[in-house]
CSV table of N, CA and C in Angstrom, one decimal:
chain,number,residue,atom,x,y,z
A,58,MET,N,77.1,65.1,68.8
A,58,MET,CA,77.6,66.1,69.6
A,58,MET,C,79.2,66.0,70.1
A,59,SER,N,79.4,66.9,70.4
A,59,SER,CA,81.2,66.7,70.9
A,59,SER,C,81.3,67.6,72.2
A,60,SER,N,81.9,66.6,72.8
A,60,SER,CA,82.4,67.4,73.9
A,60,SER,C,83.7,68.1,74.1
A,61,ASN,N,83.6,69.1,74.6
A,61,ASN,CA,84.9,69.8,74.6
A,61,ASN,C,85.1,70.2,76.5
A,62,ALA,N,86.3,70.8,76.9
A,62,ALA,CA,86.5,70.9,78.4
A,62,ALA,C,85.2,71.4,79.1
A,63,ALA,N,84.7,72.4,78.2
A,63,ALA,CA,84.1,73.3,79.1
A,63,ALA,C,82.5,72.7,79.3
A,64,THR,N,82.0,71.5,78.6
A,64,THR,CA,80.8,71.0,78.5
A,64,THR,C,81.0,69.4,79.4
A,65,LEU,N,82.5,69.2,79.6
A,65,LEU,CA,82.6,67.7,80.5
A,65,LEU,C,82.5,68.2,81.7
A,66,PRO,N,81.9,66.8,82.6
A,66,PRO,CA,81.8,67.2,83.8
A,66,PRO,C,83.2,67.4,84.4
A,67,PRO,N,83.1,68.2,85.7
A,67,PRO,CA,84.5,68.8,86.2
A,67,PRO,C,85.5,68.2,86.6
A,68,ASN,N,85.2,66.9,86.8
A,68,ASN,CA,86.3,65.9,87.1
A,68,ASN,C,86.5,65.4,86.0
A,69,LEU,N,86.3,65.2,84.9
A,69,LEU,CA,86.5,64.3,83.8
A,69,LEU,C,87.3,65.6,83.2
A,70,ALA,N,86.7,67.2,83.3
A,70,ALA,CA,87.5,67.8,82.4
A,70,ALA,C,88.8,68.3,83.4
A,71,ARG,N,88.9,68.3,84.4
A,71,ARG,CA,90.7,68.5,84.9
A,71,ARG,C,91.3,67.3,84.5
A,72,MET,N,90.6,66.1,84.5
A,72,MET,CA,91.8,65.1,84.2
A,72,MET,C,92.3,65.4,82.5
A,73,VAL,N,91.2,65.7,81.6
A,73,VAL,CA,91.6,66.1,80.5
A,73,VAL,C,92.7,67.2,80.2
A,74,GLU,N,92.4,68.0,80.9
A,74,GLU,CA,93.3,69.3,81.3
A,74,GLU,C,94.8,68.5,81.5
A,75,ARG,N,94.8,67.8,82.5
A,75,ARG,CA,96.0,67.2,83.0
A,75,ARG,C,96.8,66.8,81.9
A,76,PHE,N,96.3,66.1,81.5
A,76,PHE,CA,96.9,65.3,80.4
A,76,PHE,C,97.1,66.1,79.0
A,77,ALA,N,96.3,67.2,78.8
A,77,ALA,CA,96.5,68.0,77.7
A,77,ALA,C,97.9,69.1,77.6
A,78,ARG,N,98.3,69.0,79.1
A,78,ARG,CA,98.9,69.7,79.3
A,78,ARG,C,100.5,69.0,79.1
A,79,GLN,N,100.6,67.9,79.1
A,79,GLN,CA,101.8,67.2,78.8
A,79,GLN,C,102.1,66.9,77.3
A,80,SER,N,103.0,67.8,76.8
A,80,SER,CA,103.3,67.2,75.3
A,80,SER,C,104.3,65.9,75.2
A,81,ASP,N,104.9,65.6,76.1
A,81,ASP,CA,105.6,64.5,75.7
A,81,ASP,C,104.8,63.1,76.0
A,82,PRO,N,104.8,62.2,75.0
A,82,PRO,CA,103.9,60.8,75.4
A,82,PRO,C,104.6,60.1,76.5
A,83,LYS,N,106.1,60.3,77.2
A,83,LYS,CA,106.2,59.4,77.8
A,83,LYS,C,105.7,60.1,79.4
A,84,GLN,N,105.8,61.1,79.3
A,84,GLN,CA,104.9,61.9,80.4
A,84,GLN,C,103.9,61.4,80.9
A,85,ARG,N,102.6,61.3,79.6
A,85,ARG,CA,101.7,60.8,79.8
A,85,ARG,C,101.3,59.6,80.1
A,86,TYR,N,102.4,58.8,79.5
A,86,TYR,CA,102.5,57.3,80.2
A,86,TYR,C,102.9,57.2,81.6
A,87,GLU,N,103.9,58.0,82.0
A,87,GLU,CA,104.0,58.2,83.7
A,87,GLU,C,103.0,58.5,84.3
A,88,GLN,N,102.6,59.4,83.8
A,88,GLN,CA,101.1,60.0,84.7
A,88,GLN,C,100.2,58.6,84.5
A,89,LEU,N,100.0,57.9,83.9
A,89,LEU,CA,98.9,56.7,83.8
A,89,LEU,C,99.2,55.6,84.6
A,90,ILE,N,100.4,55.8,84.6
A,90,ILE,CA,101.0,54.6,85.6
A,90,ILE,C,100.8,54.9,87.3
A,91,TRP,N,101.1,56.2,87.2
A,91,TRP,CA,100.7,56.7,88.4
A,91,TRP,C,99.4,57.0,88.8
A,92,LEU,N,98.6,56.9,88.1
A,92,LEU,CA,97.5,56.6,88.3
A,92,LEU,C,96.7,55.4,88.6
A,93,ALA,N,97.4,54.2,87.9
A,93,ALA,CA,97.2,53.2,88.0
A,93,ALA,C,97.7,52.7,89.4
A,94,LYS,N,98.6,53.0,89.8
A,94,LYS,CA,99.1,52.9,91.5
A,94,LYS,C,97.8,53.4,92.3
A,95,LYS,N,97.5,54.1,91.8
A,95,LYS,CA,96.6,55.1,93.2
A,95,LYS,C,95.1,54.6,93.3
A,96,LEU,N,94.9,53.4,92.0
A,96,LEU,CA,93.9,52.4,92.1
A,96,LEU,C,93.3,51.8,93.2
A,97,PRO,N,92.2,51.8,94.0
A,97,PRO,CA,92.2,51.2,95.2
A,97,PRO,C,92.0,49.5,94.6
A,98,GLU,N,92.1,48.6,95.4
A,98,GLU,CA,92.5,47.2,95.5
A,98,GLU,C,91.2,46.6,94.7
A,99,PHE,N,91.0,46.0,93.7
A,99,PHE,CA,89.7,45.4,93.3
A,99,PHE,C,89.7,43.7,94.0
A,100,PRO,N,88.3,44.0,94.2
A,100,PRO,CA,88.1,42.5,94.6
A,100,PRO,C,88.2,41.2,93.9
A,101,GLU,N,88.9,40.6,93.9
A,101,GLU,CA,88.8,39.0,93.2
A,101,GLU,C,87.8,38.4,93.1
A,102,SER,N,86.9,38.6,93.7
A,102,SER,CA,85.6,37.6,93.4
A,102,SER,C,84.8,38.3,92.6
A,103,GLU,N,84.9,39.5,91.9
A,103,GLU,CA,84.4,40.2,90.8
A,103,GLU,C,85.2,40.4,89.6
A,104,LYS,N,86.3,39.5,89.5
A,104,LYS,CA,87.0,39.2,88.4
A,104,LYS,C,86.0,38.1,87.5
A,105,VAL,N,85.0,38.1,87.3
A,105,VAL,CA,84.1,37.2,86.6
A,105,VAL,C,83.6,37.7,85.1
A,106,PRO,N,83.4,36.6,84.3
A,106,PRO,CA,83.0,37.3,83.1
A,106,PRO,C,82.1,38.4,82.6
A,107,GLU,N,80.8,38.5,83.5
A,107,GLU,CA,80.2,39.6,83.1
A,107,GLU,C,80.6,41.1,83.4
A,108,ASN,N,81.9,41.0,84.2
A,108,ASN,CA,82.6,42.2,84.8
A,108,ASN,C,83.4,42.8,83.8
A,109,LYS,N,83.8,41.8,82.7
A,109,LYS,CA,84.8,41.7,81.8
A,109,LYS,C,84.8,42.5,80.6
A,110,VAL,N,85.5,43.6,80.4
A,110,VAL,CA,85.6,44.4,79.1
A,110,VAL,C,85.9,43.5,78.0
A,111,SER,N,84.9,43.7,76.8
A,111,SER,CA,85.4,42.5,75.8
A,111,SER,C,86.0,43.7,75.3
A,112,GLY,N,86.9,43.0,74.1
A,112,GLY,CA,87.5,44.0,73.0
A,112,GLY,C,88.7,44.4,73.5
A,113,CYS,N,89.4,43.9,74.6
A,113,CYS,CA,90.7,44.6,75.2
A,113,CYS,C,91.6,43.4,75.2
A,114,VAL,N,92.7,43.9,74.5
A,114,VAL,CA,93.9,42.8,74.6
A,114,VAL,C,94.2,42.2,76.3
A,115,SER,N,94.2,43.4,76.8
A,115,SER,CA,94.6,43.2,78.4
A,115,SER,C,93.1,42.8,79.4
A,116,GLN,N,93.3,41.9,80.2
A,116,GLN,CA,92.3,41.6,81.5
A,116,GLN,C,91.9,42.9,82.1
A,117,VAL,N,90.4,43.2,81.6
A,117,VAL,CA,90.1,44.6,82.3
A,117,VAL,C,88.5,44.1,82.9
A,118,TYR,N,88.2,44.8,84.0
A,118,TYR,CA,86.9,44.2,84.9
A,118,TYR,C,87.0,45.8,85.5
A,119,ILE,N,85.4,46.0,85.2
A,119,ILE,CA,84.5,47.1,85.8
A,119,ILE,C,83.6,46.8,86.5
A,120,ILE,N,83.5,47.4,87.5
A,120,ILE,CA,82.3,47.0,88.2
A,120,ILE,C,81.5,48.5,89.0
A,121,SER,N,80.4,48.4,89.0
A,121,SER,CA,79.9,49.7,89.5
A,121,SER,C,79.0,49.4,90.4
A,122,GLY,N,78.2,50.5,91.3
A,122,GLY,CA,77.4,50.6,92.2
A,122,GLY,C,76.5,51.8,92.0
A,123,LEU,N,75.4,51.9,92.6
A,123,LEU,CA,74.8,53.3,92.5
A,123,LEU,C,74.7,53.7,94.2
A,124,ASN,N,75.2,55.2,94.5
A,124,ASN,CA,74.8,55.9,95.8
A,124,ASN,C,74.5,56.9,96.2
A,125,ASP,N,73.3,57.1,96.3
A,125,ASP,CA,72.8,58.3,96.5
A,125,ASP,C,72.1,58.7,95.0
A,126,GLY,N,72.2,57.8,94.1
A,126,GLY,CA,71.7,58.6,92.8
A,126,GLY,C,73.3,58.8,92.0
A,127,LYS,N,74.0,58.6,92.6
A,127,LYS,CA,75.6,58.6,91.9
A,127,LYS,C,76.2,57.6,91.7
A,128,VAL,N,76.8,57.6,90.1
A,128,VAL,CA,77.5,56.3,90.1
A,128,VAL,C,79.0,55.8,90.6
A,129,VAL,N,79.2,54.8,91.2
A,129,VAL,CA,80.4,55.0,91.8
A,129,VAL,C,81.1,53.8,91.0
A,130,TYR,N,82.2,53.3,90.4
A,130,TYR,CA,82.8,52.6,89.8
A,130,TYR,C,84.1,52.1,90.3
A,131,GLN,N,84.5,50.6,90.0
A,131,GLN,CA,85.8,50.4,90.3
A,131,GLN,C,86.2,49.7,89.5
A,132,GLY,N,87.6,49.2,89.2
A,132,GLY,CA,88.3,48.5,88.0
A,132,GLY,C,89.5,48.1,88.1
A,133,ASP,N,89.9,47.2,87.2
A,133,ASP,CA,91.0,46.8,87.3
A,133,ASP,C,91.7,45.8,85.9
A,134,SER,N,93.1,45.9,86.0
A,134,SER,CA,93.6,45.6,84.8
A,134,SER,C,94.9,44.9,84.9
A,135,ASP,N,95.3,44.0,84.0
A,135,ASP,CA,96.5,43.2,84.5
A,135,ASP,C,97.9,43.8,84.2
A,136,SER,N,97.4,45.3,83.1
A,136,SER,CA,98.4,46.0,82.3
A,136,SER,C,98.3,47.4,82.9
A,137,GLN,N,99.6,47.7,83.6
A,137,GLN,CA,99.7,48.8,84.4
A,137,GLN,C,99.1,50.2,83.5
A,138,LEU,N,99.4,50.1,82.3
A,138,LEU,CA,99.4,51.3,81.4
A,138,LEU,C,97.8,51.2,81.5
A,139,VAL,N,96.9,50.2,81.0
A,139,VAL,CA,95.8,50.3,80.8
A,139,VAL,C,94.8,50.0,82.2
A,140,LYS,N,95.3,49.6,83.2
A,140,LYS,CA,94.8,50.0,84.4
A,140,LYS,C,94.9,51.5,84.9
A,141,GLY,N,95.9,52.4,84.2
A,141,GLY,CA,95.9,53.4,84.2
A,141,GLY,C,94.6,54.4,83.7
A,142,LEU,N,94.3,53.8,82.6
A,142,LEU,CA,93.4,54.4,81.7
A,142,LEU,C,91.9,54.2,82.2
A,143,VAL,N,91.8,53.0,83.4
A,143,VAL,CA,90.7,52.6,83.9
A,143,VAL,C,90.4,53.6,85.1
A,144,ALA,N,91.5,53.7,85.6
A,144,ALA,CA,91.6,55.0,87.0
A,144,ALA,C,91.6,56.5,86.3
A,145,PHE,N,91.8,56.9,84.8
A,145,PHE,CA,91.8,57.9,84.6
A,145,PHE,C,90.1,58.4,84.1
A,146,LEU,N,89.6,57.1,83.7
A,146,LEU,CA,87.9,56.9,83.6
A,146,LEU,C,87.3,57.1,84.9
A,147,ILE,N,87.8,56.3,85.8
A,147,ILE,CA,86.7,56.3,87.0
A,147,ILE,C,86.8,57.7,88.0
A,148,GLN,N,88.3,58.2,87.5
A,148,GLN,CA,88.2,59.5,88.2
A,148,GLN,C,87.5,60.3,88.0
A,149,GLY,N,87.3,60.4,86.1
A,149,GLY,CA,86.7,61.5,85.8
A,149,GLY,C,85.0,61.3,85.8
A,150,LEU,N,84.7,59.8,86.0
A,150,LEU,CA,83.1,59.6,85.9
A,150,LEU,C,82.4,59.1,87.4
A,151,ASN,N,83.7,58.8,88.3
A,151,ASN,CA,82.5,58.6,89.4
A,151,ASN,C,82.1,59.6,90.3
A,152,GLY,N,80.8,59.7,90.9
A,152,GLY,CA,79.9,60.5,91.6
A,152,GLY,C,78.9,61.4,90.5
A,153,LEU,N,79.2,60.9,89.4
A,153,LEU,CA,78.1,61.6,88.5
A,153,LEU,C,76.6,60.7,88.4
A,154,THR,N,75.6,61.5,88.3
A,154,THR,CA,74.4,60.9,87.9
A,154,THR,C,74.7,60.0,86.5
A,155,PRO,N,73.4,58.7,86.5
A,155,PRO,CA,73.5,57.9,84.8
A,155,PRO,C,73.7,58.9,84.0
A,156,GLU,N,72.5,59.8,84.1
A,156,GLU,CA,72.4,61.1,82.7
A,156,GLU,C,73.6,61.6,82.7
A,157,GLU,N,74.2,62.0,83.7
A,157,GLU,CA,75.4,62.9,83.4
A,157,GLU,C,76.5,61.8,82.7
A,158,ILE,N,76.7,60.8,82.9
A,158,ILE,CA,77.4,60.0,82.3
A,158,ILE,C,77.3,59.8,80.7
A,159,LEU,N,75.7,59.6,80.7
A,159,LEU,CA,75.1,59.0,79.5
A,159,LEU,C,75.5,60.3,78.3
A,160,LYS,N,75.7,61.5,79.0
A,160,LYS,CA,76.0,62.5,77.8
A,160,LYS,C,77.2,62.8,77.2
A,161,VAL,N,78.1,62.3,77.9
A,161,VAL,CA,79.6,62.2,77.8
A,161,VAL,C,79.8,61.6,76.5
A,162,THR,N,80.4,62.1,75.6
A,162,THR,CA,80.9,61.3,74.1
A,162,THR,C,82.5,60.9,74.2
A,163,PRO,N,83.1,60.3,73.6
A,163,PRO,CA,84.3,59.7,73.7
A,163,PRO,C,85.2,60.3,73.1
A,164,ASP,N,84.9,61.7,72.3
A,164,ASP,CA,85.7,62.4,71.8
A,164,ASP,C,86.7,63.1,72.6
A,165,PHE,N,86.8,63.1,74.0
A,165,PHE,CA,87.2,63.8,74.9
A,165,PHE,C,88.8,63.3,74.9
A,166,ILE,N,89.3,62.1,74.5
A,166,ILE,CA,90.2,61.6,74.4
A,166,ILE,C,91.2,62.5,73.2
A,167,GLN,N,90.6,62.7,72.6
A,167,GLN,CA,91.4,63.8,71.4
A,167,GLN,C,92.1,65.2,72.1
A,168,GLN,N,91.3,65.3,73.2
A,168,GLN,CA,92.2,66.4,74.0
A,168,GLN,C,93.0,66.3,74.7
A,169,THR,N,92.6,65.1,75.1
A,169,THR,CA,94.1,64.2,76.3
A,169,THR,C,95.6,64.9,75.9
A,170,GLY,N,95.5,64.2,74.2
A,170,GLY,CA,96.9,63.9,73.4
A,170,GLY,C,97.0,62.0,73.5
A,171,LEU,N,96.2,61.3,74.2
A,171,LEU,CA,96.4,60.4,74.7
A,171,LEU,C,96.3,59.5,73.3
A,172,ASN,N,95.8,59.6,72.4
A,172,ASN,CA,95.1,59.0,71.3
A,172,ASN,C,96.4,58.9,70.4
A,173,VAL,N,97.1,60.0,70.4
A,173,VAL,CA,98.2,60.2,69.8
A,173,VAL,C,99.5,59.2,70.2
A,174,SER,N,99.5,58.9,71.7
A,174,SER,CA,100.2,58.3,72.4
A,174,SER,C,100.2,56.6,72.4
A,175,LEU,N,99.0,56.4,72.5
A,175,LEU,CA,98.6,54.8,72.7
A,175,LEU,C,98.4,54.1,71.6
A,176,THR,N,98.9,53.0,71.1
A,176,THR,CA,98.5,51.9,70.3
A,176,THR,C,97.4,52.1,70.1
A,177,PRO,N,96.7,51.5,68.7
A,177,PRO,CA,95.4,51.6,68.3
A,177,PRO,C,94.7,50.3,69.0
A,178,SER,N,95.5,49.5,69.6
A,178,SER,CA,94.6,48.4,70.2
A,178,SER,C,94.4,48.9,71.6
A,179,ARG,N,95.2,49.7,72.3
A,179,ARG,CA,94.9,50.4,73.4
A,179,ARG,C,93.9,51.1,73.2
A,180,ALA,N,93.8,52.5,72.2
A,180,ALA,CA,92.9,53.3,71.9
A,180,ALA,C,91.6,52.5,71.9
A,181,ASN,N,91.8,51.5,71.4
A,181,ASN,CA,90.3,50.7,71.1
A,181,ASN,C,89.5,50.0,72.5
A,182,GLY,N,90.8,49.9,73.4
A,182,GLY,CA,90.4,49.2,74.5
A,182,GLY,C,90.0,50.5,76.0
A,183,PHE,N,90.5,51.5,75.8
A,183,PHE,CA,90.1,52.9,76.5
A,183,PHE,C,88.5,53.0,75.7
A,184,TYR,N,88.5,52.9,74.6
A,184,TYR,CA,87.1,53.4,73.8
A,184,TYR,C,85.7,52.0,74.5
A,185,ASN,N,86.3,50.8,74.7
A,185,ASN,CA,85.5,49.7,75.0
A,185,ASN,C,85.5,49.9,77.0
A,186,ILE,N,86.5,50.5,77.3
A,186,ILE,CA,86.0,50.5,78.7
A,186,ILE,C,84.8,51.5,79.2
A,187,PHE,N,85.3,52.6,78.2
A,187,PHE,CA,84.5,53.9,78.5
A,187,PHE,C,82.9,53.3,78.1
A,188,GLN,N,82.8,52.4,76.8
A,188,GLN,CA,81.3,52.3,76.6
A,188,GLN,C,80.8,51.0,77.7
A,189,LYS,N,81.5,50.3,78.4
A,189,LYS,CA,80.9,49.6,79.4
A,189,LYS,C,80.8,50.2,80.5
A,190,MET,N,81.4,51.3,81.1
A,190,MET,CA,81.1,52.2,82.3
A,190,MET,C,79.7,52.8,81.7
A,191,LYS,N,79.2,53.4,80.5
A,191,LYS,CA,78.4,53.8,80.3
A,191,LYS,C,77.3,53.2,79.8
A,192,LYS,N,77.6,51.7,79.7
A,192,LYS,CA,76.5,50.5,79.5
A,192,LYS,C,75.8,50.7,81.1
A,193,GLN,N,76.6,50.4,82.1
A,193,GLN,CA,76.4,50.1,83.5
A,193,GLN,C,75.4,51.4,83.8
A,194,ALA,N,76.1,52.5,83.5
A,194,ALA,CA,75.2,53.8,83.8
A,194,ALA,C,73.6,53.7,83.1
A,195,LEU,N,73.8,53.2,81.8
A,195,LEU,CA,72.5,53.6,81.3
A,195,LEU,C,71.6,52.3,82.2
A,196,SER,N,72.0,51.3,82.6
A,196,SER,CA,71.5,50.0,83.3
A,196,SER,C,70.6,50.7,84.8
A,197,TYR,N,71.3,51.5,85.5
A,197,TYR,CA,70.8,52.1,86.2
A,197,TYR,C,69.7,53.3,86.0
A,198,GLN,N,70.0,54.0,84.8
A,198,GLN,CA,69.1,55.1,84.6
A,198,GLN,C,67.3,53.9,84.2
A,199,LEU,N,67.9,53.2,83.1
A,199,LEU,CA,66.6,52.0,83.1
A,199,LEU,C,66.0,51.6,84.4
A,200,SER,N,66.5,51.3,85.4
A,200,SER,CA,65.9,50.8,86.5
A,200,SER,C,65.4,51.8,87.2
A,201,GLU,N,65.2,52.5,87.4
A,201,GLU,CA,64.6,53.9,88.2
A,201,GLU,C,63.1,53.9,87.9
C-alpha cells in the first residue's frame, strides 16, 4: 500500500508538502538544519544502546512515551542534517495513535524530494529511524 499526501496523517502530510515545494536540494538541507535547531534538548541519560538507531552512520537516539493513547517521540543525532530528519519524523508522527503510525509506509520520502538530495547512507538512516519509531509504536499497541 502506498502513502500519498491525502492518506498521510495531517502533520506528516504538511511536512511532506513543505519539502515537496522546495525544488532546490540546498533549500531542503537548510530546512532540515532549521528543524534540527528547533528540536527540544534530548536527555543525556537516554543516550543508551537500547535507544540508539542501528544502521545509521551518525549517532541517532529515539525515545517515546504514550500520553492519552498517543505516541510522543524525542530524538537526537550528532549530525545536524540527520537531526533535521529526526525532527521531520517527530513533527510528522508525534501525537498519533500507535495504529495510525503503523499504517504509514516509508514511501512518503519520495514525495518530499529528499530521497534525491540525500546520500544513500543518509536515506538508509532516515528509513532506519522511521522503522525504529514504528517498532516503538508497535510495542505500545502490543502492550494494550
